[in-house]
mmCIF file of N, CA and C in Angstrom:
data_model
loop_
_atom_site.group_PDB
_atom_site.id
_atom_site.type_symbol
_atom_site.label_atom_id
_atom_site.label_comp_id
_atom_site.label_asym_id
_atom_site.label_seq_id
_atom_site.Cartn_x
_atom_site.Cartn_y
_atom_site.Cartn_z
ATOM 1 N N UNK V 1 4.255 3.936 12.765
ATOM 2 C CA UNK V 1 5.049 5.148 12.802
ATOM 3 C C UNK V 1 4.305 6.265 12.089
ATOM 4 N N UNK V 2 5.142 7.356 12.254
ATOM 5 C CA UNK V 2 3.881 8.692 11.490
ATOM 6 C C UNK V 2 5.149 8.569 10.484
ATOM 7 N N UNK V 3 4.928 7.871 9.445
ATOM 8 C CA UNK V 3 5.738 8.248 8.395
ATOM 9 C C UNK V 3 4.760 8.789 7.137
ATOM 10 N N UNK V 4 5.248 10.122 6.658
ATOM 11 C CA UNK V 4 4.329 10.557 5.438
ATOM 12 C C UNK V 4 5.127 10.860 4.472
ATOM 13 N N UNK V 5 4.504 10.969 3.019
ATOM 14 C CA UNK V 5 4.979 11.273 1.837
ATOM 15 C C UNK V 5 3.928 12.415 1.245
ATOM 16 N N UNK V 6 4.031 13.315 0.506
ATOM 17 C CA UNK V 6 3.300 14.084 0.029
ATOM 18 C C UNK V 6 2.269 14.548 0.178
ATOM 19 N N UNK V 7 2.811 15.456 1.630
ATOM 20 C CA UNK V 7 2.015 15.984 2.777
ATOM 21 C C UNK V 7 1.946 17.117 2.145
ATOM 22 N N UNK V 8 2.287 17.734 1.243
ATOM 23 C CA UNK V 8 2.022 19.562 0.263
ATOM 24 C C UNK V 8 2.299 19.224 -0.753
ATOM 25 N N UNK V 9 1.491 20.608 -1.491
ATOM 26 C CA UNK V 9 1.816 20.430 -2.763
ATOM 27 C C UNK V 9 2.089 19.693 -3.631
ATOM 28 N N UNK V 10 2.618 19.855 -4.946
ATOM 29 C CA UNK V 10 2.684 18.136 -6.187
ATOM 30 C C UNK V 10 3.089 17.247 -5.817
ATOM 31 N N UNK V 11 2.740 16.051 -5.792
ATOM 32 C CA UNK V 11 2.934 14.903 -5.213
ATOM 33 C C UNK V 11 3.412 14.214 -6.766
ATOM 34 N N UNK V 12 4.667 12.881 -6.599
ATOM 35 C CA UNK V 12 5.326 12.394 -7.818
ATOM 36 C C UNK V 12 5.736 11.347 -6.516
ATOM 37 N N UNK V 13 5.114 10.157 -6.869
ATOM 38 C CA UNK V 13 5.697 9.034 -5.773
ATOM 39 C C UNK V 13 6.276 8.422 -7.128
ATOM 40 N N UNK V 14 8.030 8.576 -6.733
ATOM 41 C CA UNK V 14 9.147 8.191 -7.753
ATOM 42 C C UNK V 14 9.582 6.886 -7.634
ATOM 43 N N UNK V 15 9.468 6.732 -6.126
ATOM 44 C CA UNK V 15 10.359 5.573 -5.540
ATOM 45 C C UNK V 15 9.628 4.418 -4.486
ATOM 46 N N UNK V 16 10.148 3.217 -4.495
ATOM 47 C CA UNK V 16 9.120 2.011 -3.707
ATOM 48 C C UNK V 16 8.906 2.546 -2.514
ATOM 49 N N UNK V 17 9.507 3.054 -1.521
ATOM 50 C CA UNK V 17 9.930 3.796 -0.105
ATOM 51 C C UNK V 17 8.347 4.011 -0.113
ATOM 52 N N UNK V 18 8.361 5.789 -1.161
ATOM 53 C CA UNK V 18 7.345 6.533 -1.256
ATOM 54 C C UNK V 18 5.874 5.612 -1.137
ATOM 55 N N UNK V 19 6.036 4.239 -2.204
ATOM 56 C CA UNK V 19 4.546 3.954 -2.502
ATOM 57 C C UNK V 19 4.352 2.927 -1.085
ATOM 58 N N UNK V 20 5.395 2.610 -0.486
ATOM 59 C CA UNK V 20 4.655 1.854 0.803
ATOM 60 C C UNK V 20 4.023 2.623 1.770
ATOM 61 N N UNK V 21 4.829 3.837 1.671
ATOM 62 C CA UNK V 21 4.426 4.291 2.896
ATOM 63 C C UNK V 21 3.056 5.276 2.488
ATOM 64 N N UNK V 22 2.668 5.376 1.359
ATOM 65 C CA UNK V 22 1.378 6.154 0.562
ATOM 66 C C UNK V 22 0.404 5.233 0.704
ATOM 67 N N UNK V 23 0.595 3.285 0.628
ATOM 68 C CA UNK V 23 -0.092 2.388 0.583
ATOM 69 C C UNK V 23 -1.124 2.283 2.042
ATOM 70 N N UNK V 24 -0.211 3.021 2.925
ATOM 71 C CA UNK V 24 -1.000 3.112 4.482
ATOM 72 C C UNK V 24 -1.367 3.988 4.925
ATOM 73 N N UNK V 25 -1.160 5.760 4.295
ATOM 74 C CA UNK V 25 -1.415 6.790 4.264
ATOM 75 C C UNK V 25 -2.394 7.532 4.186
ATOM 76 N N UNK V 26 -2.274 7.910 3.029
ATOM 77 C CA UNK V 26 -3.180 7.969 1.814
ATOM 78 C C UNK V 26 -4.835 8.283 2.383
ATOM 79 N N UNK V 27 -5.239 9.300 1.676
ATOM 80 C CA UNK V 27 -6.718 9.216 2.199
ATOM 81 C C UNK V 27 -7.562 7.324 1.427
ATOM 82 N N UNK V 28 -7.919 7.307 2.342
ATOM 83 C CA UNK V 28 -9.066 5.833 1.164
ATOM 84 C C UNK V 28 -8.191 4.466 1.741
ATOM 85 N N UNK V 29 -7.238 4.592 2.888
ATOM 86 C CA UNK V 29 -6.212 3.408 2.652
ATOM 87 C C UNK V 29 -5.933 3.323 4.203
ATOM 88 N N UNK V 30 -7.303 3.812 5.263
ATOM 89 C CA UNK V 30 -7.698 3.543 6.333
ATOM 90 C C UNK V 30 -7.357 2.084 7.387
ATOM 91 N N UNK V 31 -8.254 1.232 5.931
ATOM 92 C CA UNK V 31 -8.581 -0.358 6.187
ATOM 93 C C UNK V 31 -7.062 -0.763 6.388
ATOM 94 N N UNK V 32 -6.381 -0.681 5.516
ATOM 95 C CA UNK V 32 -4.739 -1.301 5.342
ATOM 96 C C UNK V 32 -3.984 -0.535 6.543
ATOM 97 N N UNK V 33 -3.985 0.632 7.687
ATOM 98 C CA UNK V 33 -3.458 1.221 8.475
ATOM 99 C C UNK V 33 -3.654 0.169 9.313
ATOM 100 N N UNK V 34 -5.458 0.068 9.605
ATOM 101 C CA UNK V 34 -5.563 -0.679 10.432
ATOM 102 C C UNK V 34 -5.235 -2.360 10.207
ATOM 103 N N UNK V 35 -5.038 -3.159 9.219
ATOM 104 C CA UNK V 35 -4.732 -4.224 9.016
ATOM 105 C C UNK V 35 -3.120 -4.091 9.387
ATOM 106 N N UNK V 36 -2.492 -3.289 8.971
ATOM 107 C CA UNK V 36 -1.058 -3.191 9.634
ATOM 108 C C UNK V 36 -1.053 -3.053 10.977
ATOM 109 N N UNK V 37 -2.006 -2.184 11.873
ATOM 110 C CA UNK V 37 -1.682 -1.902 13.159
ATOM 111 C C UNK V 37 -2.712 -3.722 14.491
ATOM 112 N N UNK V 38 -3.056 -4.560 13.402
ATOM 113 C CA UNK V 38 -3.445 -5.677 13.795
ATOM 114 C C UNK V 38 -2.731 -6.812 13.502
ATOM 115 N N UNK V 39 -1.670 -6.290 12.487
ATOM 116 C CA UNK V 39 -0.611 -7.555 12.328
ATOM 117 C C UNK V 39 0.863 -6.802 12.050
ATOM 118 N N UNK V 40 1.215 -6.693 12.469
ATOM 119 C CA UNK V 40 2.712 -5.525 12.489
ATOM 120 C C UNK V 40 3.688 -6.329 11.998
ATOM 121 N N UNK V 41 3.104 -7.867 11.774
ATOM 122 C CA UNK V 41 4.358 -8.749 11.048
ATOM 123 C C UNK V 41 4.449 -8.924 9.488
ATOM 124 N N UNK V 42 2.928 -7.890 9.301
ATOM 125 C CA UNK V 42 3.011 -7.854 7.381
ATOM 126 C C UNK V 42 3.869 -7.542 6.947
ATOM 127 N N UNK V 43 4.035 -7.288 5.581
ATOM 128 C CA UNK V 43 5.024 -7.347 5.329
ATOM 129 C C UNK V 43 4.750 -6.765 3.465
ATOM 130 N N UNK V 44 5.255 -5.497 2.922
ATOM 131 C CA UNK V 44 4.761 -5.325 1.711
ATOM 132 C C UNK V 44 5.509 -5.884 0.487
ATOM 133 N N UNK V 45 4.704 -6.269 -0.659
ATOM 134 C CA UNK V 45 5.472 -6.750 -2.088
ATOM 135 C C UNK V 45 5.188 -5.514 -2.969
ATOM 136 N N UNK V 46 5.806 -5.144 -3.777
ATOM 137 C CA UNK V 46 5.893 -4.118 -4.380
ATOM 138 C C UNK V 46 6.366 -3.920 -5.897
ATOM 139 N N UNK V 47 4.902 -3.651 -6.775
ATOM 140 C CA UNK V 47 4.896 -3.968 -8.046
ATOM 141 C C UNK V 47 4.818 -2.911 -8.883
ATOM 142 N N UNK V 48 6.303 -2.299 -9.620
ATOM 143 C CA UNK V 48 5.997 -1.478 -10.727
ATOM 144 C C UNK V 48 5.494 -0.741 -12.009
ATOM 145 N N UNK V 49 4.308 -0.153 -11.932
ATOM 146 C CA UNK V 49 3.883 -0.260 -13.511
ATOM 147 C C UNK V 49 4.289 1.013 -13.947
ATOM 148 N N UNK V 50 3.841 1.130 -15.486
ATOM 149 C CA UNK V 50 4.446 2.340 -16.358
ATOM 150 C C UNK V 50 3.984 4.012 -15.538
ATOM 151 N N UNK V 51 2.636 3.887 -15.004
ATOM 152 C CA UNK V 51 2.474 5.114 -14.326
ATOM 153 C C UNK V 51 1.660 4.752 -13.160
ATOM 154 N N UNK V 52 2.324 3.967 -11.851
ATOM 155 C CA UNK V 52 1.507 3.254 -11.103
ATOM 156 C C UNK V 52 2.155 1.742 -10.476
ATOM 157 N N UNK V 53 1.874 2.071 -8.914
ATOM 158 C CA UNK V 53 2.570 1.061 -8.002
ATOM 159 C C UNK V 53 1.606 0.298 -7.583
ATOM 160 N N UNK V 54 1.804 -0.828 -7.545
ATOM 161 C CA UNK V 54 1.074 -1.604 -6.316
ATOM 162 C C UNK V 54 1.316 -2.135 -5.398
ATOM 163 N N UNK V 55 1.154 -2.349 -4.610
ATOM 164 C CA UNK V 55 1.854 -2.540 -3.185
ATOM 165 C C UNK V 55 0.889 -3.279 -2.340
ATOM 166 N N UNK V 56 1.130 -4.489 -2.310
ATOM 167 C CA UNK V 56 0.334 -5.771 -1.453
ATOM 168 C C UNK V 56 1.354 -5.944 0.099
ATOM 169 N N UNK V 57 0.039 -6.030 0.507
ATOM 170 C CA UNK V 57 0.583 -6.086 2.091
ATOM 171 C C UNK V 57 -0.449 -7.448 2.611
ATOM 172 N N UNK V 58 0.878 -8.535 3.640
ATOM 173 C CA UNK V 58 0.395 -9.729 3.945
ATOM 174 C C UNK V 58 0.889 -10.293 4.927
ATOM 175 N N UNK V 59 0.339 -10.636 5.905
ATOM 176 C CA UNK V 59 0.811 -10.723 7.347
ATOM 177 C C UNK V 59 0.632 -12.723 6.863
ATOM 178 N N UNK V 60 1.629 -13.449 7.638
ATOM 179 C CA UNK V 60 1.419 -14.781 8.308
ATOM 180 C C UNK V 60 0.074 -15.252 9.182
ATOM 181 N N UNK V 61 0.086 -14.340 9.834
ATOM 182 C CA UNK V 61 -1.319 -14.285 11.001
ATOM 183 C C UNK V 61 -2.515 -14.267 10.471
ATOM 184 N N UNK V 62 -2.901 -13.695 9.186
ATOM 185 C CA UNK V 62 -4.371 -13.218 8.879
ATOM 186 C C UNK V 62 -4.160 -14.044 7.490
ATOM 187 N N UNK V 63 -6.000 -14.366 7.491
ATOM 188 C CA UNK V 63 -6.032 -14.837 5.946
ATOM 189 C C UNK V 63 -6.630 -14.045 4.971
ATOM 190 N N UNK V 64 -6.045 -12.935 5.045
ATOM 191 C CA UNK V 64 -6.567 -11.792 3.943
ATOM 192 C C UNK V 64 -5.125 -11.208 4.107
ATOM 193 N N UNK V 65 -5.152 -10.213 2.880
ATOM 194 C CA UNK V 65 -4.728 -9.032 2.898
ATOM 195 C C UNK V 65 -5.056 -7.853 2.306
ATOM 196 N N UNK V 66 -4.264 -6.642 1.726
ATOM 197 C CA UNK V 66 -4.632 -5.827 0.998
ATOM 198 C C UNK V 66 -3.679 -5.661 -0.669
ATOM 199 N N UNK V 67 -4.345 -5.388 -1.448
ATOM 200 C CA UNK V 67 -4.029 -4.845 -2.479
ATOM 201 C C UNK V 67 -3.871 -2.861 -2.731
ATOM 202 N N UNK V 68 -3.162 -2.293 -2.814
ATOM 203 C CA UNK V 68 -2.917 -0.820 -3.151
ATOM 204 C C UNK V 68 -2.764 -0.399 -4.376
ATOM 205 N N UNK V 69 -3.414 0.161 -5.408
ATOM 206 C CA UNK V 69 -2.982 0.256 -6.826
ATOM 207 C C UNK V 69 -2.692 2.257 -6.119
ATOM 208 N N UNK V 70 -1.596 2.640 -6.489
ATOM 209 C CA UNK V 70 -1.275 4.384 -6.950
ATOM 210 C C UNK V 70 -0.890 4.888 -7.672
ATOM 211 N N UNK V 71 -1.289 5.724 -7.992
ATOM 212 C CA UNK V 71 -0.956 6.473 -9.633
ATOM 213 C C UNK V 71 -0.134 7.790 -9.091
ATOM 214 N N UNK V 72 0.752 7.224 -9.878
ATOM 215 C CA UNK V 72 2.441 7.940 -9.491
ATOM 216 C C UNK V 72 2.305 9.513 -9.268
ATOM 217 N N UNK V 73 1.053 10.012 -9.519
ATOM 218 C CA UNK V 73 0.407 11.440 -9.212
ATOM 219 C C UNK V 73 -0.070 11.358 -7.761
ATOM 220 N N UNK V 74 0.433 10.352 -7.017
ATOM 221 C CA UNK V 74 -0.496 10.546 -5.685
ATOM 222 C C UNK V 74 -1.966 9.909 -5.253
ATOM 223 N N UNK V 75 -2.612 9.829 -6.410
ATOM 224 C CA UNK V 75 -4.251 9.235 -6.510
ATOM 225 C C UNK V 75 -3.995 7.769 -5.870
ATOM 226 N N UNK V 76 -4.894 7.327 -5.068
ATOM 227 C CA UNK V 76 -4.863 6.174 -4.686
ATOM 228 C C UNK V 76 -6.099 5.755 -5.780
ATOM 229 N N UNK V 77 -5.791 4.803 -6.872
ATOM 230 C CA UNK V 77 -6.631 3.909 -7.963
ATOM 231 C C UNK V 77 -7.787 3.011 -7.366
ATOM 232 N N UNK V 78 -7.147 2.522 -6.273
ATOM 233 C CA UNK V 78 -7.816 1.343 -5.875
ATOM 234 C C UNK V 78 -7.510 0.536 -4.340
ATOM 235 N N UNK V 79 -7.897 0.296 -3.817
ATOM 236 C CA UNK V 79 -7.556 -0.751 -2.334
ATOM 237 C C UNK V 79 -8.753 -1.563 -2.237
ATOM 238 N N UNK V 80 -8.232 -3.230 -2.156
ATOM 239 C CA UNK V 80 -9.085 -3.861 -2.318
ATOM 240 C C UNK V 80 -8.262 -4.956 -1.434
ATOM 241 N N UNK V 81 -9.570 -5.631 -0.718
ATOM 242 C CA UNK V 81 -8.999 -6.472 0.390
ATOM 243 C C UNK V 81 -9.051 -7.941 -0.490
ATOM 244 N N UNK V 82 -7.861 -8.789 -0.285
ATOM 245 C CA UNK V 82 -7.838 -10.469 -1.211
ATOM 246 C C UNK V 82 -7.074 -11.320 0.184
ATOM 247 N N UNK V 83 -7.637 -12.384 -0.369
ATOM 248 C CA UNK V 83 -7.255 -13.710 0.127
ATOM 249 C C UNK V 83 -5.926 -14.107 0.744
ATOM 250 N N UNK V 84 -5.828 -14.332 1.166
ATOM 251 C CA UNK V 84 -4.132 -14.701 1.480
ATOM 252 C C UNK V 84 -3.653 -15.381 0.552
ATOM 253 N N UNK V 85 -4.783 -16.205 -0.381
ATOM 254 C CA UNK V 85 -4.523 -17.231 -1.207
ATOM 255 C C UNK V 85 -3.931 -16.721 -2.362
ATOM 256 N N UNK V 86 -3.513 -15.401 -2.639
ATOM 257 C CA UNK V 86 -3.356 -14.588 -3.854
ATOM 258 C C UNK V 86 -2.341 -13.900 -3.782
ATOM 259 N N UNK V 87 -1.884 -14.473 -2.411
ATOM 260 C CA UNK V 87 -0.293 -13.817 -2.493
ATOM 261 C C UNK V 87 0.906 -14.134 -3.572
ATOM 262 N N UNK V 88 1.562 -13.148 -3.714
ATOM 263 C CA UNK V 88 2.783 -13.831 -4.651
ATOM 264 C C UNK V 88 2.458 -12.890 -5.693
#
């Protein structure tokens, strides 16, 4: 879907909604669009920190997934592809 979040101006991703849909967005977070648009049965977990979400996405079908670290300013921290084995 074309779903976006903090398409202008200050960006404050407050809420889980916001960081999934930033997790596939996002400039730098390409790889994970396309890992979603190759398994549409993923499915995201979604982890709160003090200034900063992470948001793992993991399909049944594939033995990888992605990791998303965002800093509640919008910055994507980090995307890093892991194991399926590291789910949870």
């Amino acid at each position: 879907s074309n779903c976006q979040v903090c398409t202008e101006g200050i960006c404050t991703i407050a809420f889980r909604e916001e960081a999934i849909i930033a997790s596939h967005t996002f400039n730098g977070t390409s790889e994970v669009s396309n890992y979603l648009t190759q398994n549409p049965n993923a499915m995201p977990n979604i982890r709160e920190g003090n200034d900063s979400w992470t948001v793992d996405w993991f399909s049944n079908t594939s033995d990888y997934g992605f990791e998303v670290v965002l800093h509640r300013s919008g910055r994507v921290l980090n995307v890093q592809r892991v194991p399926s084995t590291s789910q949870g």
